Short mmCIF file of C-alpha atoms in Angstrom, two decimals:
data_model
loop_
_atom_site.label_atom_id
_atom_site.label_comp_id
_atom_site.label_asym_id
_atom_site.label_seq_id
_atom_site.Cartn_x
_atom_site.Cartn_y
_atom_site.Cartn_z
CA UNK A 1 88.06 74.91 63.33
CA UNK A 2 89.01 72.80 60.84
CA UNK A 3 93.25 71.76 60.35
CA UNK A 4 93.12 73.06 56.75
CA UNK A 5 90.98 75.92 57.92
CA UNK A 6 93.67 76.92 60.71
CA UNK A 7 95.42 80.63 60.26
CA UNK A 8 99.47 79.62 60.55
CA UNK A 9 101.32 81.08 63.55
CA UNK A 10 102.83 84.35 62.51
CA UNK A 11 106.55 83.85 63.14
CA UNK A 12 109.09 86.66 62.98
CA UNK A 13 111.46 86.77 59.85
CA UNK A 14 115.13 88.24 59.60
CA UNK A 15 113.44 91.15 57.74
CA UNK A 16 111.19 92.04 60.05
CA UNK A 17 112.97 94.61 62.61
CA UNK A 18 111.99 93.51 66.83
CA UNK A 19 109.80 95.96 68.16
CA UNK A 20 111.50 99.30 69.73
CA UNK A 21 112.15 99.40 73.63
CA UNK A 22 109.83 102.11 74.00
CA UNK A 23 106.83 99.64 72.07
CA UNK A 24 108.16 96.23 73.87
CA UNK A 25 107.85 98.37 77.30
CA UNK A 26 103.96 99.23 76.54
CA UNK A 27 102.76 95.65 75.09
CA UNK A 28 103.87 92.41 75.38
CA UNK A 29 104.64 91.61 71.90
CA UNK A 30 105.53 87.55 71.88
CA UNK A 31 108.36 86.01 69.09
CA UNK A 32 107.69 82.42 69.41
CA UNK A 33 104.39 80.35 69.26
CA UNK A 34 104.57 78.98 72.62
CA UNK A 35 103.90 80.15 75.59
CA UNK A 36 106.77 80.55 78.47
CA UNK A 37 104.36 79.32 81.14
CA UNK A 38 100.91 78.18 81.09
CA UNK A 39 98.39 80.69 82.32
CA UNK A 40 97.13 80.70 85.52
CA UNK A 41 94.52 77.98 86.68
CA UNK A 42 91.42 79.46 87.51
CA UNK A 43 90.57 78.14 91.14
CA UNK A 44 87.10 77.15 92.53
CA UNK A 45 85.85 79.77 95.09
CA UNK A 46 86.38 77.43 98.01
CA UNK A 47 90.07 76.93 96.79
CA UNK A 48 91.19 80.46 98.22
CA UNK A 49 93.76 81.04 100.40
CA UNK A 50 91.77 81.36 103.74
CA UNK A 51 94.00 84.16 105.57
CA UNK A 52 92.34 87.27 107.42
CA UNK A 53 94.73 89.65 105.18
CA UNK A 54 93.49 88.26 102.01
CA UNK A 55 89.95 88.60 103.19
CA UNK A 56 90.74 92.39 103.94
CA UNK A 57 91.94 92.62 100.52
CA UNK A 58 89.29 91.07 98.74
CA UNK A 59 86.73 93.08 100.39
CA UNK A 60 88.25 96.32 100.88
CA UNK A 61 89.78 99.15 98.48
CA UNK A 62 93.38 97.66 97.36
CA UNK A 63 95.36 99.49 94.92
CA UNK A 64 98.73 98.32 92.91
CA UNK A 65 100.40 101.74 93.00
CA UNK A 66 102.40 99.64 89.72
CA UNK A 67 101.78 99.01 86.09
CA UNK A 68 104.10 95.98 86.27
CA UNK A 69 102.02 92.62 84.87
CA UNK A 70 104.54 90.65 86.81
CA UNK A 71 103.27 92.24 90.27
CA UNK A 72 99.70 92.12 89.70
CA UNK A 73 100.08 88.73 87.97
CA UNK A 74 101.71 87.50 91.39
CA UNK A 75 99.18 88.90 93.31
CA UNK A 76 96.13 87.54 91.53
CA UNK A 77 97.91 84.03 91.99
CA UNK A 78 96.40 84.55 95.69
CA UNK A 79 92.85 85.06 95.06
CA UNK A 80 93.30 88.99 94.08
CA UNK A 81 92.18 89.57 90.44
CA UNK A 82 90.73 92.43 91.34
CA UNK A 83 93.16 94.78 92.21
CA UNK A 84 92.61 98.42 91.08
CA UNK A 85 95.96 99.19 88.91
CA UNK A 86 96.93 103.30 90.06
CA UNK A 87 100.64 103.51 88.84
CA UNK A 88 102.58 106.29 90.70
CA UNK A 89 103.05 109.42 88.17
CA UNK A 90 105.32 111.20 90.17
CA UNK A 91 108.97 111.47 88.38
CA UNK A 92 111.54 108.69 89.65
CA UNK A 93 114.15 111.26 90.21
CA UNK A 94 116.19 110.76 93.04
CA UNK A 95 119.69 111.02 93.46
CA UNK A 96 121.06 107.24 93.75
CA UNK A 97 124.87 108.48 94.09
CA UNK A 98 123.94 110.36 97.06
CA UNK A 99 121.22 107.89 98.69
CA UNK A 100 123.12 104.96 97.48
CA UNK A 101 121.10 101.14 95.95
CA UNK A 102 119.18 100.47 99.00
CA UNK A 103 118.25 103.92 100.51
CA UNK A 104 117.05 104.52 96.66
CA UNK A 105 115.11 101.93 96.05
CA UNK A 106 113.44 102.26 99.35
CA UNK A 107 112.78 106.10 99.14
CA UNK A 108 111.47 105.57 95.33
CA UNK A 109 109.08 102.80 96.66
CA UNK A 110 107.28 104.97 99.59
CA UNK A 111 107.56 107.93 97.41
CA UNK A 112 105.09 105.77 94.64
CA UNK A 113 103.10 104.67 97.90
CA UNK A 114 102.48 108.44 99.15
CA UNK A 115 102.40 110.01 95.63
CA UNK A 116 99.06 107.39 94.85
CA UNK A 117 97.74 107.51 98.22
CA UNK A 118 97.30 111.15 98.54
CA UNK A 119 96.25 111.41 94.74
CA UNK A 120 92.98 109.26 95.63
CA UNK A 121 92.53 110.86 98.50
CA UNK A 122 92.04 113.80 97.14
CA UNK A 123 90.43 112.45 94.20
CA UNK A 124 87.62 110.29 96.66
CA UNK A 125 87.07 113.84 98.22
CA UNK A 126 86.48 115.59 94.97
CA UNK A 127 83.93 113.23 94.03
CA UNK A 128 82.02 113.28 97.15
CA UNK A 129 81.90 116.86 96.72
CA UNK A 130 81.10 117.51 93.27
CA UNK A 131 78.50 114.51 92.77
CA UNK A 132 76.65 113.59 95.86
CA UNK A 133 74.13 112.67 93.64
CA UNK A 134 75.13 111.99 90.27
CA UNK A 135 75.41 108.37 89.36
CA UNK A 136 78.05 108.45 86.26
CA UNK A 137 81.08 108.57 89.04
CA UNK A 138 81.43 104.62 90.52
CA UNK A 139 81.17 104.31 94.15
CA UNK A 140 83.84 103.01 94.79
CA UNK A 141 85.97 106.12 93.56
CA UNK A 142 84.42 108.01 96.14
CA UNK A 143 85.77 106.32 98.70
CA UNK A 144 89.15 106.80 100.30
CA UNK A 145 92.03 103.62 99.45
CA UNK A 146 91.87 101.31 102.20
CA UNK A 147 95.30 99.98 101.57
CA UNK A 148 98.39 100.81 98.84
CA UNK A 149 101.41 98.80 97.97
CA UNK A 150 103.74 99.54 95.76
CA UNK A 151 107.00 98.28 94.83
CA UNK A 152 110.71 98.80 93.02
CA UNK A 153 113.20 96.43 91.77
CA UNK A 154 116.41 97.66 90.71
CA UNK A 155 119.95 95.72 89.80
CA UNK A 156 122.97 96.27 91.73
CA UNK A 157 125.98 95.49 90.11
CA UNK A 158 129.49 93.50 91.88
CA UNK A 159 130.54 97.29 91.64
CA UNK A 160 127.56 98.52 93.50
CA UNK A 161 126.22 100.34 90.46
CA UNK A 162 122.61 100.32 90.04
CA UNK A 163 121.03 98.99 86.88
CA UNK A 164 117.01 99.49 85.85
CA UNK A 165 115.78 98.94 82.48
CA UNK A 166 118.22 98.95 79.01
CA UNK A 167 117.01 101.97 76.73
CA UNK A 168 118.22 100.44 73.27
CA UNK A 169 119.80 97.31 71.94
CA UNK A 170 122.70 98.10 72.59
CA UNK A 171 123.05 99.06 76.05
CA UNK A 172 120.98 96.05 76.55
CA UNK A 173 123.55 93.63 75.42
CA UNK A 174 125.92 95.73 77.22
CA UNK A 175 124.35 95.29 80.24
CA UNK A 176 123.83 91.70 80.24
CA UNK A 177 127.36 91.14 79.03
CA UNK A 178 128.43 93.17 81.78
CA UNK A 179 126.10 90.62 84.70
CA UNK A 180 127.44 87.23 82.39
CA UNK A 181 131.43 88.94 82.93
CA UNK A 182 131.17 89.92 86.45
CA UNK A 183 128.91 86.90 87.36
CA UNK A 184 126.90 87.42 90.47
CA UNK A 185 124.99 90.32 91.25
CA UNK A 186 122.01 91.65 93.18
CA UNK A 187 118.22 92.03 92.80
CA UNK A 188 116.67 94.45 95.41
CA UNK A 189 112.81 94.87 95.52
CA UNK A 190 111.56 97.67 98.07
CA UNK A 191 107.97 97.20 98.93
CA UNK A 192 105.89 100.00 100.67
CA UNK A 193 102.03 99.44 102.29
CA UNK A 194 99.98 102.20 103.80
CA UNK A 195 96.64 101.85 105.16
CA UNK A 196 94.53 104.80 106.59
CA UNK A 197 94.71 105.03 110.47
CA UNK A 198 91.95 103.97 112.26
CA UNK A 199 92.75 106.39 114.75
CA UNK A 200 92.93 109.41 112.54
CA UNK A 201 96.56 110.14 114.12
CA UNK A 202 98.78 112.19 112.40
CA UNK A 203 99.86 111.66 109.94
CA UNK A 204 96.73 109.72 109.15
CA UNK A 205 98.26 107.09 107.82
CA UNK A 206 100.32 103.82 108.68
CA UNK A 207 102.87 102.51 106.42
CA UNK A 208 105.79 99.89 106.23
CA UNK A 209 108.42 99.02 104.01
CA UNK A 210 111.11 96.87 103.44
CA UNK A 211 113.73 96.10 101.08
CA UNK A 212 114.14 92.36 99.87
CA UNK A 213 117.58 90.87 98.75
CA UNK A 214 118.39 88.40 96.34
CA UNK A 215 121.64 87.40 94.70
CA UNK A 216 121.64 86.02 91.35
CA UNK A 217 124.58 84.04 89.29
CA UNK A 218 124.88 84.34 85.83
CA UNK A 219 126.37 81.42 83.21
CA UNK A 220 129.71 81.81 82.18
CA UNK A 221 130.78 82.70 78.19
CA UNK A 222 132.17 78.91 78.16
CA UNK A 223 129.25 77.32 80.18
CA UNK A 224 127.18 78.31 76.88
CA UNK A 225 126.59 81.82 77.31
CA UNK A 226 128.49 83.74 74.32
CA UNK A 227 128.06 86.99 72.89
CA UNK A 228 125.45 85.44 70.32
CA UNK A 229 123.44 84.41 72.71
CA UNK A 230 123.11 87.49 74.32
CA UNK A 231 122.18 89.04 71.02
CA UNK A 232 119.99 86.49 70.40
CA UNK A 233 117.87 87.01 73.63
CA UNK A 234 117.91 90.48 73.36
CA UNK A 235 116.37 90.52 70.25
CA UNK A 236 113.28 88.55 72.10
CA UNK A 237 112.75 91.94 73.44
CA UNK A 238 111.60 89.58 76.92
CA UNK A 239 113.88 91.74 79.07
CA UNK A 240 113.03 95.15 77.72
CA UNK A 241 110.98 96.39 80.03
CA UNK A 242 112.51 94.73 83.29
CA UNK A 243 115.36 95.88 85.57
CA UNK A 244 118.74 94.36 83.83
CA UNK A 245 117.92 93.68 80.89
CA UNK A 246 116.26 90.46 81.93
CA UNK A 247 113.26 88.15 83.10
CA UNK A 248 113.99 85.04 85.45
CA UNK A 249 110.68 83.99 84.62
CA UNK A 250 111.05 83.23 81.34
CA UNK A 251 113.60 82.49 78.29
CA UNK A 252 116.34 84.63 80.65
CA UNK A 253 115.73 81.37 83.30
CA UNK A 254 116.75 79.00 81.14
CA UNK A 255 119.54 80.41 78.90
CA UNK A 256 121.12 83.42 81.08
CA UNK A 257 120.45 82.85 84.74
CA UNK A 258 122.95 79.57 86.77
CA UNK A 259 121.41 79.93 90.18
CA UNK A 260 119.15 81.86 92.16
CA UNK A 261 119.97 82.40 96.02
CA UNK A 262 117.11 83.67 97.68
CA UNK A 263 113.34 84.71 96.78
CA UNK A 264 112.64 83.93 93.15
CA UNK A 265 110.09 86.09 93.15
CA UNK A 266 111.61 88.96 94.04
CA UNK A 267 113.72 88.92 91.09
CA UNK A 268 110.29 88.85 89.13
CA UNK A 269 109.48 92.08 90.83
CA UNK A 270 107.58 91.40 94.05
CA UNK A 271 108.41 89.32 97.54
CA UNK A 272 104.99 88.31 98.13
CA UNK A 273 105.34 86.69 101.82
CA UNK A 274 106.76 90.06 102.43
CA UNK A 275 104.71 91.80 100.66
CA UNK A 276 101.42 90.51 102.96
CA UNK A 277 103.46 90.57 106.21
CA UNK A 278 103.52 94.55 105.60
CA UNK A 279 99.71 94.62 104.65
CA UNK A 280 99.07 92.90 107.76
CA UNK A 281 101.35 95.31 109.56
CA UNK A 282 99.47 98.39 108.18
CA UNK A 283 96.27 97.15 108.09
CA UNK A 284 95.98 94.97 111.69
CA UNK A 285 98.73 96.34 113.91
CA UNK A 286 98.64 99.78 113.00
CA UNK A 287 100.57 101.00 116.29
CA UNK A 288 103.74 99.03 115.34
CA UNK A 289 104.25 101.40 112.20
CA UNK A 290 105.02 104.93 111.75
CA UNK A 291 105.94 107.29 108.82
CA UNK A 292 108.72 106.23 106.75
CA UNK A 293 109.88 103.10 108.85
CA UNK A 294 111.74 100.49 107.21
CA UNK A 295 111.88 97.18 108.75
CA UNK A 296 115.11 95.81 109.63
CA UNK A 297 116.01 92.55 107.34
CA UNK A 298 115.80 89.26 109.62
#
């Protein structure tokens, strides 16, 4: 297209109000012309990671029991574009005073496993029922899942309170003010994987999970970190949808976060070496698992 042809970049004026947090939750909606990161390069086939657990996945039922772009985006890194999506629609109700950070974000995580897994189940069995021979039903959702992994990420506070997403503006810039004053908190991702049994044993099912730990340090007001800022970034709407208020990935890297001890990506939302040391787990040494285990941190 020609220069004087070109459509200018639609930028956001001071009268135009930032989307709400219910909108900036359900669509990416970007406020600068730039992108954060570049996409993704697309490898050549032969490029692939050449790991048996990949090759399971890539051949096999896999299901993201997540909406989360971050997750799935880290996943197709390794070769997995194809991933069916099957977010968990059972309510994220329980009680995190009386389970306390870790116990909850490890019992919300296998509770979004289970609540997908038995949902296709059952829905794989109603198809196969209802039309053996109808063709407008895809094969492959008459098939049972033959794996599930599904993850949480909450904040935990120097107090041990946990934070998840900000529900306006202004608890938002509360919350971040609140991780900038206290400094240094923690990000903990629980990721759960179950697989079918090969040997039909009750329950019928193998699964694994674990909870991953990462400490992160915010900037101080006078290292360049003052209330406008804050205010600035939240009105990017970047951190709307993420636990705290904030995304490492991206502008929050750069003007919020001072240091990062641990797995970075498990403050984006999913510990991937983890993540495919439980798929193997599941998957290829089935008799090391059983119902609700949780692997003790190394």
């Amino acid at each position: 297209m020609d220069d004087d042809k070109k459509q200018p970049l639609l930028q956001p004026t001071p009268s135009d109000p930032p989307p709400d947090y219910e909108t900036a939750a359900g669509e990416q909606i970007p406020t600068h012309p730039l992108p954060i990161r570049p996409p993704p390069v697309r490898r050549p086939p032969g490029s692939l990671l050449d790991l048996p657990i990949l090759k399971y996945m890539r051949t096999h039922r896999t299901i993201l029991a997540s909406s989360s772009p971050r997750r799935r985006a880290l996943l197709s890194q390794l070769g997995l574009p194809n991933l069916e999506i099957r977010p968990s629609t059972k309510p994220e109700d329980l009680s995190k005073a009386e389970l306390g950070p870790w116990a909850y974000v490890s019992a919300t995580a296998q509770q979004k496993a289970l609540d997908v897994y038995a949902a296709l189940i059952a829905e794989a069995a109603e198809n196969q029922a209802s039309t053996t021979t109808s063709t407008s039903i895809d094969d492959t959702n008459r098939r049972d899942p033959d794996l599930v992994i599904a993850a949480d990420t909450v904040i935990v506070t120097r107090e041990g309170v946990v934070l998840e997403k900000p529900t306006s503006e202004v608890s938002h810039v509360k919350m971040l003010r609140h991780l900038r004053d206290t400094r240094s908190h923690k990000v903990l991702t629980a990721i759960c994987c179950v697989a079918p049994r090969a040997d039909a044993a009750h329950p019928g099912y193998a699964m694994a999970s674990y909870v991953e730990e990462t400490k992160v340090l915010f900037a101080r007001e006078m290292d360049g970190l003052p209330d406008d800022v804050i205010e600035a970034y939240v009105r990017t709407r970047e951190g709307a949808d993420k636990a705290g208020g904030y995304a490492v990935q991206g502008l929050a890297g750069a003007l919020l976060v001072e240091k990062v001890d641990g797995a970075v990506d498990n403050v984006v939302g999913l510990p991937v070496r983890k993540t495919l040391q439980l798929c193997e787990k599941v998957v290829f040494r089935q008799d090391e698992t059983s119902e609700g285990e949780e692997e003790e941190d190394e």
